[in-house]
Every structure is written in C-alpha cells, then in structure tokens.
mmCIF file of C-alpha atoms in Angstrom:
data_model
loop_
_atom_site.group_PDB
_atom_site.id
_atom_site.type_symbol
_atom_site.label_atom_id
_atom_site.label_comp_id
_atom_site.label_asym_id
_atom_site.label_seq_id
_atom_site.Cartn_x
_atom_site.Cartn_y
_atom_site.Cartn_z
ATOM 1 C CA MET A 1 -32.711 167.155 155.378
ATOM 2 C CA ILE A 2 -31.334 170.682 155.618
ATOM 3 C CA LYS A 3 -33.522 173.758 156.097
ATOM 4 C CA THR A 4 -31.995 177.226 155.795
ATOM 5 C CA TYR A 5 -33.545 180.442 157.091
ATOM 6 C CA LEU A 6 -32.152 183.871 156.245
ATOM 7 C CA PHE A 7 -33.169 187.250 157.644
ATOM 8 C CA THR A 8 -31.672 190.286 155.963
ATOM 9 C CA LYS A 9 -31.594 193.921 156.950
ATOM 10 C CA PRO A 10 -31.594 193.461 160.727
ATOM 11 C CA GLN A 11 -30.906 197.193 161.005
ATOM 12 C CA SER A 12 -34.613 197.678 160.204
ATOM 13 C CA LEU A 13 -35.382 196.435 163.727
ATOM 14 C CA GLY A 14 -34.921 198.521 166.842
ATOM 15 C CA GLN A 15 -35.270 198.640 170.608
ATOM 16 C CA GLU A 16 -39.004 197.937 170.401
ATOM 17 C CA PHE A 17 -38.187 194.535 168.876
ATOM 18 C CA ILE A 18 -35.801 193.759 171.755
ATOM 19 C CA ASP A 19 -38.437 194.830 174.295
ATOM 20 C CA LYS A 20 -40.891 192.337 172.771
ATOM 21 C CA CYS A 21 -38.298 189.552 172.841
ATOM 22 C CA ILE A 22 -37.608 190.242 176.522
ATOM 23 C CA CYS A 23 -41.249 189.408 177.273
ATOM 24 C CA PHE A 24 -41.237 185.862 175.896
ATOM 25 C CA PHE A 25 -37.630 184.613 175.607
ATOM 26 C CA PRO A 26 -36.570 182.055 178.190
ATOM 27 C CA GLU A 27 -34.480 183.644 180.935
ATOM 28 C CA TRP A 28 -31.166 182.148 179.736
ATOM 29 C CA ARG A 29 -31.669 183.468 176.190
ATOM 30 C CA ARG A 30 -32.873 186.847 177.426
ATOM 31 C CA LYS A 31 -29.691 187.199 179.509
ATOM 32 C CA GLN A 32 -27.549 186.176 176.565
ATOM 33 C CA MET A 33 -29.291 188.666 174.258
ATOM 34 C CA LEU A 34 -28.957 191.496 176.768
ATOM 35 C CA SER A 35 -25.265 190.745 177.342
ATOM 36 C CA PHE A 36 -24.441 192.352 174.001
ATOM 37 C CA LYS A 37 -23.231 195.909 174.465
ATOM 38 C CA PHE A 38 -24.752 197.353 171.296
ATOM 39 C CA LEU A 39 -28.315 197.184 170.024
ATOM 40 C CA GLN A 40 -27.186 195.587 166.741
ATOM 41 C CA GLY A 41 -25.696 192.593 168.594
ATOM 42 C CA LYS A 42 -28.850 192.171 170.656
ATOM 43 C CA ILE A 43 -30.956 192.206 167.497
ATOM 44 C CA GLU A 44 -28.749 189.676 165.701
ATOM 45 C CA ASN A 45 -28.816 187.365 168.730
ATOM 46 C CA ALA A 46 -32.596 187.608 169.063
ATOM 47 C CA VAL A 47 -33.317 187.069 165.372
ATOM 48 C CA ALA A 48 -31.026 184.013 165.273
ATOM 49 C CA TYR A 49 -32.984 182.410 168.095
ATOM 50 C CA LEU A 50 -36.319 183.291 166.486
ATOM 51 C CA LEU A 51 -35.187 181.725 163.198
ATOM 52 C CA LEU A 52 -34.422 178.519 165.098
ATOM 53 C CA VAL A 53 -37.863 178.586 166.725
ATOM 54 C CA LYS A 54 -39.455 179.133 163.306
ATOM 55 C CA ALA A 55 -37.501 176.248 161.802
ATOM 56 C CA LEU A 56 -38.651 173.886 164.553
ATOM 57 C CA LYS A 57 -42.237 175.093 164.104
ATOM 58 C CA ASP A 58 -42.098 174.643 160.321
ATOM 59 C CA LEU A 59 -40.780 171.108 160.813
ATOM 60 C CA GLY A 60 -43.699 170.338 163.130
ATOM 61 C CA MET A 61 -41.363 169.781 166.069
ATOM 62 C CA LEU A 62 -41.884 172.822 168.272
ATOM 63 C CA ALA A 63 -42.773 171.453 171.693
ATOM 64 C CA GLY A 64 -41.273 174.241 173.778
ATOM 65 C CA MET A 65 -38.662 176.942 173.462
ATOM 66 C CA PRO A 66 -35.282 175.471 172.452
ATOM 67 C CA GLN A 67 -32.797 175.018 175.291
ATOM 68 C CA PHE A 68 -29.076 174.993 174.527
ATOM 69 C CA GLU A 69 -26.272 172.986 176.030
ATOM 70 C CA TYR A 70 -22.670 173.315 174.898
ATOM 71 C CA ASN A 71 -19.848 170.915 174.096
ATOM 72 C CA GLU A 72 -16.369 171.375 175.570
ATOM 73 C CA HIS A 73 -15.483 173.851 172.791
ATOM 74 C CA GLY A 74 -18.662 175.911 173.167
ATOM 75 C CA LYS A 75 -20.670 174.449 170.255
ATOM 76 C CA PRO A 76 -24.360 174.650 171.149
ATOM 77 C CA PHE A 77 -26.754 171.754 170.753
ATOM 78 C CA LEU A 78 -30.437 171.390 171.527
ATOM 79 C CA LYS A 79 -30.965 169.849 174.939
ATOM 80 C CA ASN A 80 -34.690 169.314 174.404
ATOM 81 C CA TYR A 81 -34.618 168.254 170.731
ATOM 82 C CA PRO A 82 -32.391 165.167 170.406
ATOM 83 C CA GLY A 83 -31.558 164.278 166.808
ATOM 84 C CA VAL A 84 -32.016 167.864 165.603
ATOM 85 C CA PHE A 85 -28.850 169.782 164.753
ATOM 86 C CA PHE A 86 -28.523 173.489 164.065
ATOM 87 C CA SER A 87 -26.044 176.248 163.378
ATOM 88 C CA LEU A 88 -26.468 180.016 163.613
ATOM 89 C CA SER A 89 -24.422 182.889 162.242
ATOM 90 C CA HIS A 90 -24.897 186.611 161.879
ATOM 91 C CA CYS A 91 -23.287 189.720 160.478
ATOM 92 C CA LYS A 92 -24.574 193.262 160.164
ATOM 93 C CA ALA A 93 -26.303 192.480 156.849
ATOM 94 C CA GLY A 94 -28.027 189.226 157.785
ATOM 95 C CA ILE A 95 -28.707 186.350 160.125
ATOM 96 C CA VAL A 96 -28.805 182.712 159.031
ATOM 97 C CA CYS A 97 -30.022 179.541 160.734
ATOM 98 C CA VAL A 98 -29.674 176.007 159.371
ATOM 99 C CA VAL A 99 -31.413 172.991 160.862
ATOM 100 C CA SER A 100 -30.697 169.388 159.932
ATOM 101 C CA THR A 101 -31.044 165.780 161.009
ATOM 102 C CA SER A 102 -27.245 165.477 160.895
ATOM 103 C CA ASP A 103 -24.437 167.699 162.141
ATOM 104 C CA ILE A 104 -24.194 171.022 160.315
ATOM 105 C CA GLY A 105 -22.276 174.295 160.301
ATOM 106 C CA VAL A 106 -23.027 177.684 158.737
ATOM 107 C CA ASP A 107 -21.303 181.043 158.434
ATOM 108 C CA ILE A 108 -22.359 184.377 156.959
ATOM 109 C CA GLU A 109 -20.234 187.423 156.145
ATOM 110 C CA CYS A 110 -21.035 190.818 154.621
ATOM 111 C CA MET A 111 -19.761 191.211 151.055
ATOM 112 C CA GLU A 112 -18.796 194.801 151.799
ATOM 113 C CA ARG A 113 -16.204 193.578 154.296
ATOM 114 C CA LYS A 114 -12.753 194.824 153.328
ATOM 115 C CA VAL A 115 -9.985 192.251 153.360
ATOM 116 C CA ASP A 116 -6.262 192.868 153.273
ATOM 117 C CA GLU A 117 -3.550 190.678 151.801
ATOM 118 C CA LYS A 118 -2.016 189.970 155.210
ATOM 119 C CA LEU A 119 -5.256 188.380 156.456
ATOM 120 C CA ILE A 120 -5.647 186.358 153.257
ATOM 121 C CA ARG A 121 -2.123 184.954 153.561
ATOM 122 C CA TYR A 122 -2.668 184.229 157.261
ATOM 123 C CA VAL A 123 -5.790 182.057 156.816
ATOM 124 C CA CYS A 124 -5.344 180.639 153.303
ATOM 125 C CA ASN A 125 -2.873 178.141 151.882
ATOM 126 C CA PRO A 126 -0.814 179.035 148.761
ATOM 127 C CA GLN A 127 -3.269 177.416 146.346
ATOM 128 C CA GLU A 128 -6.214 179.298 147.877
ATOM 129 C CA CYS A 129 -4.211 182.550 147.800
ATOM 130 C CA GLN A 130 -3.475 182.067 144.108
ATOM 131 C CA THR A 131 -7.172 181.479 143.387
ATOM 132 C CA ILE A 132 -8.156 184.557 145.401
ATOM 133 C CA PHE A 133 -5.580 186.925 143.878
ATOM 134 C CA SER A 134 -6.449 185.839 140.318
ATOM 135 C CA ALA A 135 -10.236 186.133 140.841
ATOM 136 C CA THR A 136 -12.310 188.898 139.276
ATOM 137 C CA SER A 137 -13.483 189.773 142.788
ATOM 138 C CA PRO A 138 -10.730 188.790 145.243
ATOM 139 C CA GLU A 139 -12.735 189.998 148.273
ATOM 140 C CA GLN A 140 -15.719 187.807 147.410
ATOM 141 C CA LYS A 141 -13.501 184.801 146.631
ATOM 142 C CA PHE A 142 -11.787 185.234 150.011
ATOM 143 C CA LEU A 143 -15.168 185.413 151.756
ATOM 144 C CA GLU A 144 -16.177 182.165 150.046
ATOM 145 C CA TYR A 145 -13.104 180.449 151.489
ATOM 146 C CA TRP A 146 -13.466 182.165 154.855
ATOM 147 C CA THR A 147 -17.155 181.265 155.318
ATOM 148 C CA ARG A 148 -16.404 177.657 154.354
ATOM 149 C CA LYS A 149 -13.608 177.504 156.928
ATOM 150 C CA GLU A 150 -15.869 179.004 159.602
ATOM 151 C CA ALA A 151 -18.785 176.712 158.655
ATOM 152 C CA LEU A 152 -16.497 173.677 158.856
ATOM 153 C CA SER A 153 -15.195 174.799 162.260
ATOM 154 C CA LYS A 154 -18.786 175.109 163.480
ATOM 155 C CA TYR A 155 -19.652 171.719 162.005
ATOM 156 C CA LEU A 156 -16.714 170.161 163.839
ATOM 157 C CA GLY A 157 -17.574 172.097 166.993
ATOM 158 C CA THR A 158 -13.963 173.060 167.600
ATOM 159 C CA GLY A 159 -13.840 176.727 166.684
ATOM 160 C CA ILE A 160 -11.141 178.214 164.484
ATOM 161 C CA ASP A 161 -7.755 176.654 165.099
ATOM 162 C CA THR A 162 -4.941 178.915 163.912
ATOM 163 C CA GLU A 163 -2.680 175.865 163.554
ATOM 164 C CA THR A 164 -4.937 174.155 160.991
ATOM 165 C CA ILE A 165 -6.869 177.054 159.433
ATOM 166 C CA LYS A 166 -4.855 177.119 156.196
ATOM 167 C CA ASP A 167 -5.568 173.505 155.262
ATOM 168 C CA ILE A 168 -8.858 172.850 157.046
ATOM 169 C CA LEU A 169 -10.732 172.580 153.742
ATOM 170 C CA SER A 170 -8.653 169.568 152.669
ATOM 171 C CA ARG A 171 -11.058 167.199 154.486
ATOM 172 C CA ASN A 172 -12.849 164.743 152.224
ATOM 173 C CA ASP A 173 -15.694 163.753 154.552
ATOM 174 C CA VAL A 174 -17.754 166.956 154.194
ATOM 175 C CA ASP A 175 -19.311 169.054 151.472
ATOM 176 C CA PHE A 176 -20.339 172.713 151.184
ATOM 177 C CA THR A 177 -22.850 174.991 149.588
ATOM 178 C CA THR A 178 -21.846 178.620 149.180
ATOM 179 C CA VAL A 179 -24.143 181.362 147.935
ATOM 180 C CA ALA A 180 -23.869 185.113 147.583
ATOM 181 C CA THR A 181 -27.188 186.839 148.218
ATOM 182 C CA ASP A 182 -28.516 190.096 149.646
ATOM 183 C CA GLY A 183 -25.022 191.485 150.205
ATOM 184 C CA CYS A 184 -23.859 188.367 152.072
ATOM 185 C CA VAL A 185 -21.794 185.261 151.430
ATOM 186 C CA ILE A 186 -23.213 182.187 153.171
ATOM 187 C CA SER A 187 -21.552 178.786 153.395
ATOM 188 C CA THR A 188 -23.039 175.638 154.866
ATOM 189 C CA CYS A 189 -20.971 172.567 155.769
ATOM 190 C CA PHE A 190 -22.556 169.122 156.016
ATOM 191 C CA PRO A 191 -21.399 165.480 156.019
ATOM 192 C CA LEU A 192 -21.025 163.560 152.763
#
C-alpha cells in the first residue's frame, strides 16, 4: 500500500498559516519549522508535516501527533507508528508526502529549475547523459533521473553519496514511479 499526498502552490500560504501551526504542532516540530530562516521554508516544513498527519488520519491510524526518530544517516521514521513508513519532500512549487507499509522514498523538484551540463555530467552516468542530451526536453529528463536518485537515497536512508550517485539507479531490488504534474517532477522509490 502506497498513499501519495501532494500540495501545490505553497506560496499561497503566509505568516498567518505559520502562526496557526505554532499553536498545535508538538514542540519538537514547532522548533524545526521555526528554524528555517525564510517564510517559504517554514511553510514547506509545516505543510509536509500536515500531509503526514492527514495520511495517518485517512488510513484510520491517527492516534496522536507523529513523533520522529532518525537513523544514523538522518532518515526519519515514526517512533509512535511502528510498521508505517513515510517520506517527505518539498520544493517551491509543491510538497509531497508518501506513506506505505514498506520502506519508501520520494523526491520532488520544480520543472522550472535550470540545469547546466556540468551538473548533469557530475550526477549522471554516460548512458543517462546520452538519454538526457537527446531528449526533447533535456531539463525534464534530467529531473526525472535526479528525483529518482534522490528518492532512492531517501529509501535507502543514506543520503546522496557522491561516490555512487552516477550508478545508483542500477539496483534491481527497487522500482519507481515518476510523474510530471503541476510544474513538478515527482519520483517515488519502493521495493520490488
């Protein structure tokens, strides 16, 4: 089971939204939200958490505000919801949350993001580069690869490893869904 929640146009929210979140977020999440320097980061952080709460509610599991713990690489997991896995990601155009009964990873990027050839060659292997440079929309093709690599890193809970980034997608024990919607590219990684 995989449930995906997407919130677009976070720029439509403002300080009033953050003020409301301050009133009912658990202290640890409130501190995390307020640690962002800019309002946009605070909003993205708050919406991501609210999407997770909504997912748990929709699944009939909400028995208290989710509490996070972290693995040695910083991957969060739900302390008070064993057997429930989640992943969050945000960009200026949208926030996504996936919830599953097995490990999961998700990444979202804005389609308007400009990408240069140097970055493409740094994170992609020669075969991926060839596919990107021959695509009708090289930027979107790159973002498809990039979000898959990020989603896989989140699934693994290791973060991006610059030593393995080029060939990380060669694994044969996971699968992906990738969609372009509402100005975003979203990839989800899950076990086969």
